[in-house]
Coordinates of C-alpha atoms and ligand atoms in Angstrom, one line a residue:
X1 CA 33.8 -19.5 16.6
X2 CA 33.5 -15.7 16.4
X3 CA 29.8 -16.1 15.0
X4 CA 27.2 -18.7 15.7
X5 CA 25.0 -18.8 12.6
X6 CA 26.2 -17.8 8.9
X7 CA 23.4 -17.1 6.8
X8 CA 23.9 -17.4 3.1
X9 CA 21.4 -14.4 1.5
X10 CA 19.4 -11.9 2.2
X11 CA 15.7 -11.8 1.5
X12 CA 12.9 -12.7 3.6
X13 CA 14.2 -15.9 4.6
X14 CA 17.6 -14.8 5.6
X15 CA 16.7 -11.6 7.1
X16 CA 13.6 -13.5 9.3
X17 CA 16.5 -15.9 10.9
X18 CA 19.1 -13.4 11.8
X19 CA 16.8 -11.4 13.9
X20 CA 15.2 -14.2 15.2
X21 CA 18.8 -16.0 16.3
X22 CA 20.0 -12.1 17.1
X23 CA 17.5 -11.7 19.6
X24 CA 18.5 -15.4 21.4
X25 CA 21.9 -13.6 21.9
X26 CA 23.2 -16.1 18.6
X27 CA 26.1 -14.4 17.1
X28 CA 25.1 -13.2 13.4
X29 CA 26.8 -13.4 9.9
X30 CA 25.0 -12.4 7.0
X31 CA 26.7 -13.5 3.6
X32 CA 25.2 -11.4 0.7
X33 CA 26.0 -11.1 -2.8
X34 CA 23.9 -8.1 -4.0
X35 CA 24.9 -4.4 -3.3
X36 CA 21.9 -4.5 -1.4
X37 CA 19.4 -5.8 1.1
X38 CA 15.7 -7.2 1.1
X39 CA 16.4 -9.8 -2.1
X40 CA 13.5 -9.8 -4.2
X41 CA 11.6 -7.7 -2.0
X42 CA 14.3 -4.7 -2.5
X43 CA 13.0 -0.9 -3.4
X44 CA 14.7 2.3 -4.6
X45 CA 14.1 5.7 -5.3
X46 CA 14.5 6.6 -8.8
X47 CA 15.2 10.4 -9.3
X48 CA 11.2 11.2 -10.6
X49 CA 10.8 10.5 -7.0
X50 CA 9.1 7.4 -7.2
X51 CA 9.7 4.4 -5.1
X52 CA 9.9 1.5 -7.2
X53 CA 10.5 -2.4 -7.0
X54 CA 13.6 -3.2 -8.7
X55 CA 12.6 -7.3 -8.9
X56 CA 8.8 -7.1 -9.8
X57 CA 6.1 -5.6 -7.5
X58 CA 5.5 -6.9 -4.8
X59 CA 2.0 -7.0 -2.7
X60 CA 2.1 -8.1 1.0
X61 CA -1.0 -10.8 1.9
X62 CA -1.4 -13.2 4.8
X63 CA -4.0 -14.9 6.3
X64 CA -1.2 -15.9 9.0
X65 CA -1.2 -13.8 12.0
X66 CA 2.0 -15.1 13.6
X67 CA 3.6 -14.2 10.8
X68 CA 1.9 -10.8 10.4
X69 CA 3.1 -9.5 14.0
X70 CA 6.0 -10.3 13.4
X71 CA 6.1 -8.2 10.7
X72 CA 4.1 -5.4 12.6
X73 CA 6.9 -5.3 14.8
X74 CA 9.0 -3.9 12.1
X75 CA 6.9 -0.9 10.2
X76 CA 4.0 0.5 10.1
X77 CA 2.3 -0.9 7.4
X78 CA -1.2 0.9 5.6
X79 CA -4.4 -0.9 4.5
X80 CA -4.1 -2.0 0.8
X81 CA -6.4 -4.3 -1.3
X82 CA -4.9 -5.1 -4.8
X83 CA -7.0 -5.0 -7.4
X84 CA -6.4 -5.5 -11.4
X85 CA -7.6 -5.4 -14.8
X86 CA -6.8 -7.7 -17.9
X87 CA -7.1 -6.2 -21.5
X88 CA -9.5 -8.7 -23.2
X89 CA -10.7 -7.5 -26.6
X90 CA -9.4 -4.2 -25.6
X91 CA -11.5 -3.8 -23.1
X92 CA -10.2 -3.3 -19.1
X93 CA -12.2 -6.4 -17.4
X94 CA -11.9 -6.7 -13.4
X95 CA -9.3 -10.0 -13.2
X96 CA -10.3 -12.4 -11.6
X97 CA -12.8 -12.6 -13.8
X98 CA -16.2 -11.5 -11.9
X99 CA -19.7 -10.5 -12.5
X100 CA -18.7 -6.6 -13.2
X101 CA -16.4 -9.2 -16.7
X102 CA -19.0 -10.4 -17.3
X103 CA -21.4 -7.3 -17.7
X104 CA -18.8 -5.7 -19.6
X105 CA -18.2 -8.2 -22.3
X106 CA -21.5 -9.5 -22.8
X107 CA -23.9 -6.8 -24.2
X108 CA -26.6 -7.2 -21.5
X109 CA -29.3 -9.7 -21.8
X110 CA -26.3 -12.0 -22.2
X111 CA -24.8 -10.9 -19.5
X112 CA -28.3 -11.1 -17.2
X113 CA -28.6 -14.7 -18.4
X114 CA -24.8 -15.9 -17.7
X115 CA -25.3 -14.3 -14.2
X116 CA -28.8 -16.1 -13.4
X117 CA -26.7 -19.8 -14.8
X118 CA -24.5 -18.5 -12.8
X119 CA -26.9 -17.9 -9.8
X120 CA -28.6 -20.8 -9.8
X121 CA -25.6 -23.5 -10.0
X122 CA -23.7 -22.3 -7.3
X123 CA -25.9 -20.3 -4.7
X124 CA -24.1 -18.8 -2.0
X125 CA -20.8 -19.9 -3.5
X126 CA -17.8 -17.4 -3.8
X127 CA -15.9 -18.7 -6.7
X128 CA -15.9 -21.7 -9.0
X129 CA -12.7 -22.3 -10.8
X130 CA -13.0 -22.5 -14.3
X131 CA -11.9 -26.3 -14.9
X132 CA -15.9 -26.6 -12.9
X133 CA -17.5 -24.4 -15.4
X134 CA -15.7 -26.0 -18.3
X135 CA -16.7 -28.8 -17.2
X136 CA -20.6 -27.3 -16.7
X137 CA -23.8 -29.8 -18.8
X138 CA -24.9 -26.4 -19.5
X139 CA -23.9 -24.6 -22.1
X140 CA -24.6 -21.2 -21.4
X141 CA -21.8 -21.8 -18.2
X142 CA -19.5 -24.3 -20.4
X143 CA -19.2 -21.8 -22.8
X144 CA -18.4 -19.1 -20.3
X145 CA -15.5 -21.4 -18.8
X146 CA -14.2 -21.7 -22.4
X147 CA -13.8 -17.5 -22.7
X148 CA -12.0 -17.5 -19.4
X149 CA -9.7 -19.9 -20.8
X150 CA -9.2 -19.2 -23.6
X151 CA -9.0 -14.9 -23.0
X152 CA -7.3 -15.0 -20.0
X153 CA -5.5 -17.8 -18.9
X154 CA -4.0 -20.3 -22.2
X155 CA -2.0 -17.5 -23.6
X156 CA -0.8 -15.4 -20.5
X157 CA 0.7 -19.3 -19.0
X158 CA 1.6 -19.8 -22.9
X159 CA 4.2 -16.5 -22.3
X160 CA 4.7 -16.6 -18.9
X161 CA 5.9 -20.9 -18.7
X162 CA 7.0 -20.9 -22.7
X163 CA 5.6 -24.5 -22.2
X164 CA 2.1 -25.8 -24.6
X165 CA 0.0 -25.4 -22.1
X166 CA -1.2 -29.4 -23.0
X167 CA 1.6 -29.7 -20.4
X168 CA 0.5 -27.4 -18.2
X169 CA -0.9 -29.1 -14.5
X170 CA -5.1 -29.2 -14.3
X171 CA -4.6 -28.3 -10.7
X172 CA -2.9 -25.2 -11.6
X173 CA -5.9 -24.5 -14.4
X174 CA -8.3 -26.1 -11.6
X175 CA -6.8 -22.5 -9.2
X176 CA -7.9 -20.4 -11.7
X177 CA -11.1 -18.4 -10.2
X178 CA -14.7 -16.6 -12.0
X179 CA -15.8 -14.4 -8.4
X180 CA -19.4 -14.7 -8.8
X181 CA -20.2 -11.2 -7.6
X182 CA -18.2 -8.3 -7.4
X183 CA -15.7 -8.7 -5.3
X184 CA -12.9 -7.2 -7.8
X185 CA -9.5 -7.8 -4.7
X186 CA -6.9 -9.7 -6.6
X187 CA -6.6 -11.6 -2.9
X188 CA -9.4 -12.4 -0.4
X189 CA -6.5 -12.9 2.5
X190 CA -7.1 -11.6 5.8
X191 CA -4.3 -9.4 6.5
X192 CA -3.8 -6.9 3.2
X193 CA -1.3 -4.1 4.0
X194 CA 1.8 -2.0 2.5
X195 CA 5.1 -1.3 4.3
X196 CA 4.8 2.5 5.3
X197 CA 8.2 3.6 4.2
X198 CA 8.6 0.6 1.9
X199 CA 9.8 -2.9 2.0
X200 CA 13.6 -1.9 2.1
X201 CA 12.5 -0.2 5.7
X202 CA 11.1 -3.0 6.8
X203 CA 14.0 -5.0 6.1
X204 CA 16.6 -2.0 7.5
X205 CA 14.8 -2.4 11.1
X206 CA 15.4 -6.0 10.3
X207 CA 18.8 -5.9 10.2
X208 CA 19.5 -3.2 13.1
X209 CA 20.5 -5.2 15.4
X210 CA 24.1 -5.8 17.3
X211 CA 24.2 -9.3 17.0
X212 CA 23.8 -8.6 13.1
X213 CA 26.9 -8.5 10.8
X214 CA 25.9 -7.8 7.2
X215 CA 28.3 -7.9 4.3
X216 CA 27.2 -7.5 1.5
X217 CA 28.8 -8.4 -2.3
X218 CA 30.0 -11.2 -0.7
X219 CA 29.9 -14.2 -2.7
X220 CA 29.1 -16.5 0.3
X221 CA 30.9 -19.5 -1.9
X222 CA 34.0 -18.0 -2.7
X223 CA 34.2 -18.8 1.3
X224 CA 32.1 -21.5 1.9
X225 CA 33.2 -25.2 0.3
X226 CA 31.1 -28.7 1.2
X227 CA 33.7 -31.0 1.6
X228 CA 32.9 -35.0 2.3
X229 CA 29.4 -34.3 3.7
X230 CA 31.4 -31.6 5.8
X231 CA 31.5 -27.8 6.2
X232 CA 34.4 -25.4 5.3
X233 CA 35.0 -22.1 6.0
X234 CA 38.3 -20.3 4.8
X235 CA 39.6 -23.4 4.0
X236 CA 38.7 -24.8 7.8
X237 CA 36.2 -26.8 9.0
X238 CA 32.9 -24.9 10.0
X239 CA 31.0 -26.4 12.7
X240 CA 28.8 -23.9 13.2
X241 CA 25.6 -23.6 11.4
X242 CA 24.7 -22.7 7.8
X243 CA 22.1 -21.9 6.6
X244 CA 22.1 -21.3 2.9
X245 CA 18.7 -19.1 0.9
X246 CA 20.3 -19.6 -2.4
X247 CA 20.2 -21.3 -5.1
X248 CA 20.8 -25.2 -3.6
X249 CA 22.7 -26.2 -7.3
X250 CA 24.7 -23.8 -7.1
X251 CA 26.0 -24.9 -3.6
X252 CA 27.2 -28.1 -5.3
X253 CA 28.8 -26.4 -8.4
X254 CA 25.8 -28.0 -11.3
X255 CA 27.0 -31.6 -10.0
X256 CA 23.6 -33.4 -11.4
X257 CA 22.9 -30.3 -13.3
X258 CA 20.8 -26.9 -13.6
X259 CA 17.7 -25.8 -11.8
X260 CA 15.1 -24.7 -14.6
X261 CA 13.9 -21.3 -14.2
X262 CA 11.8 -18.9 -16.1
X263 CA 13.7 -15.0 -15.7
X264 CA 12.0 -11.3 -16.5
X265 CA 13.0 -8.9 -18.5
X266 CA 12.2 -5.9 -16.4
X267 CA 11.3 -2.6 -18.7
X268 CA 10.9 0.8 -16.2
X269 CA 9.7 3.2 -17.9
X270 CA 9.4 7.6 -16.8
X271 CA 6.8 9.9 -18.0
X272 CA 6.1 13.1 -16.7
X273 CA 2.2 12.4 -15.9
X274 CA 0.0 11.8 -12.5
X275 CA -0.8 8.6 -13.5
X276 CA -0.3 6.3 -16.6
X277 CA -3.2 3.4 -15.9
X278 CA -6.4 3.3 -13.4
X279 CA -5.2 0.7 -11.5
X280 CA -2.0 -0.8 -10.0
X281 CA -1.0 -3.6 -12.2
X282 CA -3.5 -4.3 -16.0
X283 CA -2.7 -8.1 -17.1
X284 CA -2.1 -8.1 -20.7
X285 CA -3.0 -12.2 -21.5
X286 CA -3.0 -12.0 -25.2
X287 CA -1.6 -10.0 -28.2
X288 CA 1.7 -8.1 -26.3
X289 CA 4.9 -9.4 -25.4
X290 CA 4.8 -8.2 -21.9
X291 CA 2.4 -9.9 -19.2
X292 CA 1.6 -7.6 -17.1
X293 CA 2.4 -3.5 -16.2
X294 CA 2.9 -2.1 -12.5
X295 CA 2.5 1.9 -11.8
X296 CA 4.4 2.1 -8.4
X297 CA 2.6 4.7 -7.3
X298 CA -0.7 2.9 -6.3
X299 CA 1.4 0.5 -4.3
X300 CA 3.7 2.7 -2.3
X301 CA 0.4 5.9 -2.1
X302 CA 2.8 8.2 -2.8
X303 CA 1.7 11.4 -4.1
X304 CA 4.5 13.8 -6.8
X305 CA 3.3 15.9 -9.5
X306 CA 3.2 14.9 -13.0
X307 CA 5.5 12.5 -12.7
X308 CA 5.3 8.7 -12.3
X309 CA 7.2 5.2 -13.2
X310 CA 5.7 2.2 -14.8
X311 CA 6.9 -1.5 -14.9
X312 CA 6.3 -4.1 -18.5
X313 CA 7.2 -7.7 -17.4
X314 CA 8.6 -10.0 -20.8
X315 CA 9.4 -13.4 -19.3
X316 CA 12.5 -14.9 -21.0
X317 CA 14.4 -18.1 -20.4
X318 CA 16.3 -18.4 -17.4
X319 CA 20.5 -19.0 -17.6
X320 CA 23.1 -19.3 -14.7
X321 CA 25.7 -18.9 -16.2
X322 CA 24.5 -15.1 -17.5
X323 CA 25.3 -13.0 -14.6
X324 CA 22.9 -10.6 -15.4
X325 CA 19.7 -12.9 -15.8
X326 CA 18.4 -14.1 -12.6
X327 CA 16.0 -16.9 -11.2
X328 CA 12.2 -15.5 -11.2
X329 CA 10.2 -18.7 -10.8
X330 CA 11.3 -22.4 -10.8
X331 CA 9.8 -24.8 -13.4
X332 CA 8.3 -27.5 -10.8
X333 CA 7.7 -30.8 -12.3
X334 CA 8.4 -34.0 -11.8
X335 CA 11.9 -34.4 -14.1
X336 CA 12.8 -30.6 -12.3
X337 CA 12.1 -32.0 -8.3
X338 CA 13.8 -35.1 -9.6
X339 CA 16.8 -33.6 -9.5
X340 CA 16.3 -31.2 -6.4
X341 CA 15.8 -34.0 -4.5
X342 CA 19.3 -35.3 -5.1
X343 CA 20.5 -31.8 -4.4
X344 CA 18.4 -32.3 -1.0
X345 CA 19.7 -35.9 -0.3
X346 CA 23.4 -34.3 -0.2
X347 CA 22.2 -31.8 1.9
X348 CA 20.3 -34.2 4.6
X349 CA 24.2 -36.1 4.9
X350 CA 25.6 -32.2 6.4
X351 CA 24.3 -31.8 9.8
X352 CA 25.2 -28.4 10.8
X353 CA 23.5 -26.9 6.8
X354 CA 20.0 -25.9 6.6
X355 CA 17.9 -25.2 3.6
X356 CA 15.3 -21.9 3.6
X357 CA 13.7 -20.1 0.8
X358 CA 12.9 -20.0 -2.9
X359 CA 16.3 -20.8 -4.1
X360 CA 16.9 -23.1 -1.5
X361 CA 13.9 -24.5 -1.4
X362 CA 12.9 -24.6 -5.1
X363 CA 9.4 -23.7 -4.7
X364 CA 7.4 -21.0 -5.3
X365 CA 6.6 -18.8 -1.8
X366 CA 4.8 -16.0 -1.2
X367 CA 6.9 -13.7 1.6
X368 CA 4.1 -14.3 4.1
X369 CA 5.5 -18.2 3.4
X370 CA 8.6 -17.6 3.8
X371 CA 8.5 -15.7 6.8
X372 CA 6.6 -18.8 9.0
X373 CA 9.2 -21.0 7.2
X374 CA 12.1 -19.1 8.6
X375 CA 9.7 -19.2 11.6
X376 CA 9.6 -22.3 12.1
X377 CA 13.1 -23.2 10.7
X378 CA 14.5 -21.1 13.7
X379 CA 12.1 -23.4 16.7
X380 CA 13.6 -26.7 14.7
X381 CA 17.3 -25.5 15.1
X382 CA 16.8 -24.1 18.5
X383 CA 15.3 -27.3 20.0
Ligands
LIG401 C1 8.4 -10.9 -10.2 C2 7.7 -11.6 -8.6 C3 6.7 -11.2 -8.0 C4 6.5 -11.6 -7.1 N1 5.3 -10.4 -5.8 C5 4.8 -11.1 -5.1 C6 4.0 -11.0 -4.0 O1 2.9 -9.9 -5.1 N2 3.7 -10.9 -2.7 C7 4.4 -12.0 -2.7 O2 4.3 -12.5 -1.1 N3 5.1 -12.9 -3.2 C8 5.5 -12.8 -4.8 N4 6.8 -13.2 -4.9 C9 7.7 -14.0 -3.9 C10 8.7 -13.5 -3.4 O3 9.7 -12.5 -3.8 C11 9.4 -14.2 -3.2 O4 8.8 -15.0 -1.5 C12 10.5 -14.0 -1.9 O5 11.5 -13.6 -3.2 C13 11.1 -15.2 -1.3 O6 12.5 -14.6 -0.2 P1 14.2 -15.4 -0.2 O7 14.0 -14.9 0.6 O8 13.3 -17.0 0.1 O9 14.0 -15.2 -1.8 P2 15.3 -13.8 -2.6 O10 14.3 -12.0 -2.3 O11 15.2 -14.0 -3.6 O12 17.0 -13.8 -1.2 C14 17.3 -14.9 -1.2 C15 18.7 -14.3 -1.4 O13 20.7 -15.3 -1.2 C16 21.1 -13.9 -1.9 N5 22.0 -15.3 -2.4 C17 21.9 -15.8 -3.4 N6 23.6 -16.9 -3.3 C18 24.0 -15.9 -2.6 C19 25.4 -16.3 -2.3 N7 26.3 -17.3 -2.9 N8 25.9 -15.9 -1.6 C20 25.5 -14.5 -1.1 N9 24.6 -14.8 -1.5 C21 23.3 -14.7 -1.7 C22 20.8 -13.9 -3.1 O14 21.4 -11.7 -3.8 C23 19.3 -12.7 -2.3 O15 18.9 -11.6 -2.0 C24 7.0 -12.6 -6.3 C25 8.0 -13.1 -7.2 C26 8.6 -12.5 -8.1 C27 9.3 -13.4 -9.3

């Protein structure tokens, strides 16, 4: 057998696993159907010199030291704390909602009253969920909760997921916070960094190993077939290990139907100016059809005179038959998880097939979580 491990997909799941096995002296083959490495973290440099995240903005943040230590071997990183504004009633206010947002949206007397009530009700608390605010017995606090729900959460969620707000699980609403103070960071994680030379470079370094062979523009499912709980490669049974990071329903030819996703229409715009907006990301929860605008120079730390590029994200339905339409966010609900578990049962009957990553596991993984999962899967397989 020429390769000990075949990996399908070259995002963080596939590339992390490839490097770990290569370091352990295993021969690894990666199939990637796109014409580039890096999965959805891929960055490219446009004609105007701006480095853009081709599949939407990716900000690295984690509390997991093991994951960050692993990544530090493959790039230098610079400290970057992400800050977001949201357009509410024609004002740009910090998101998550904080004391500054209250000051910008209410007159001074009202703002002081709301802040005082919050401080009295939640002394020494850093953030509180809008669900708690909505259920509060104090009418001022309750009204604030309802205001944030309506102006920050409701329309944004409806746009993003295209489902009535009544169908959104309470646990999702419960995760929307109001910050009790002036902390305007979008994430509170311990490690918040961006790769000095971009994500694509991280992937180049990860994959730069003599034991790794990479085949780009190669859909693995043209060669790999599953029959009678066995894996066939070019019509011959393959007894090595296959790690699959692509869409699980596609692997089984949609036997139980397609798993639903939300997709995005990503519209890049170039401008001859230094900066288009005042932050890396501005959210548009209400009137506009797009959900947010990202300006990449803030993320990449590039200094380019009078040139900038922004990205508008328009949510849309995913259709697996349309090859230009990509699966971005798994729509996780009871019905879809039931379907996913049917596919997973098929995988459990094939001892040399493993699933890893957001598409194979039909899950929302942040980058740190998918790397953690890949590092754990490596240990599991090596055992
Ligand atoms: C819009 C958006 C913004 C995000 N922003 C952040 C963020 O700010 N911070 C954060 O931590 N996370 C963010 N994420 C999550 C992040 O994108 C995921 O954690 C990451 O993509 C997971 O990596 P992966 O390897 O599982 O999947 P992917 O990156 O999707 O890689 C899978 C790869 O498999 C390939 N493939 C699939 N099928 C086949 C096949 N049959 N043959 C060959 N190749 C195949 C695909 O082409 C793809 O390259 C964001 C996600 C989205 C959608």
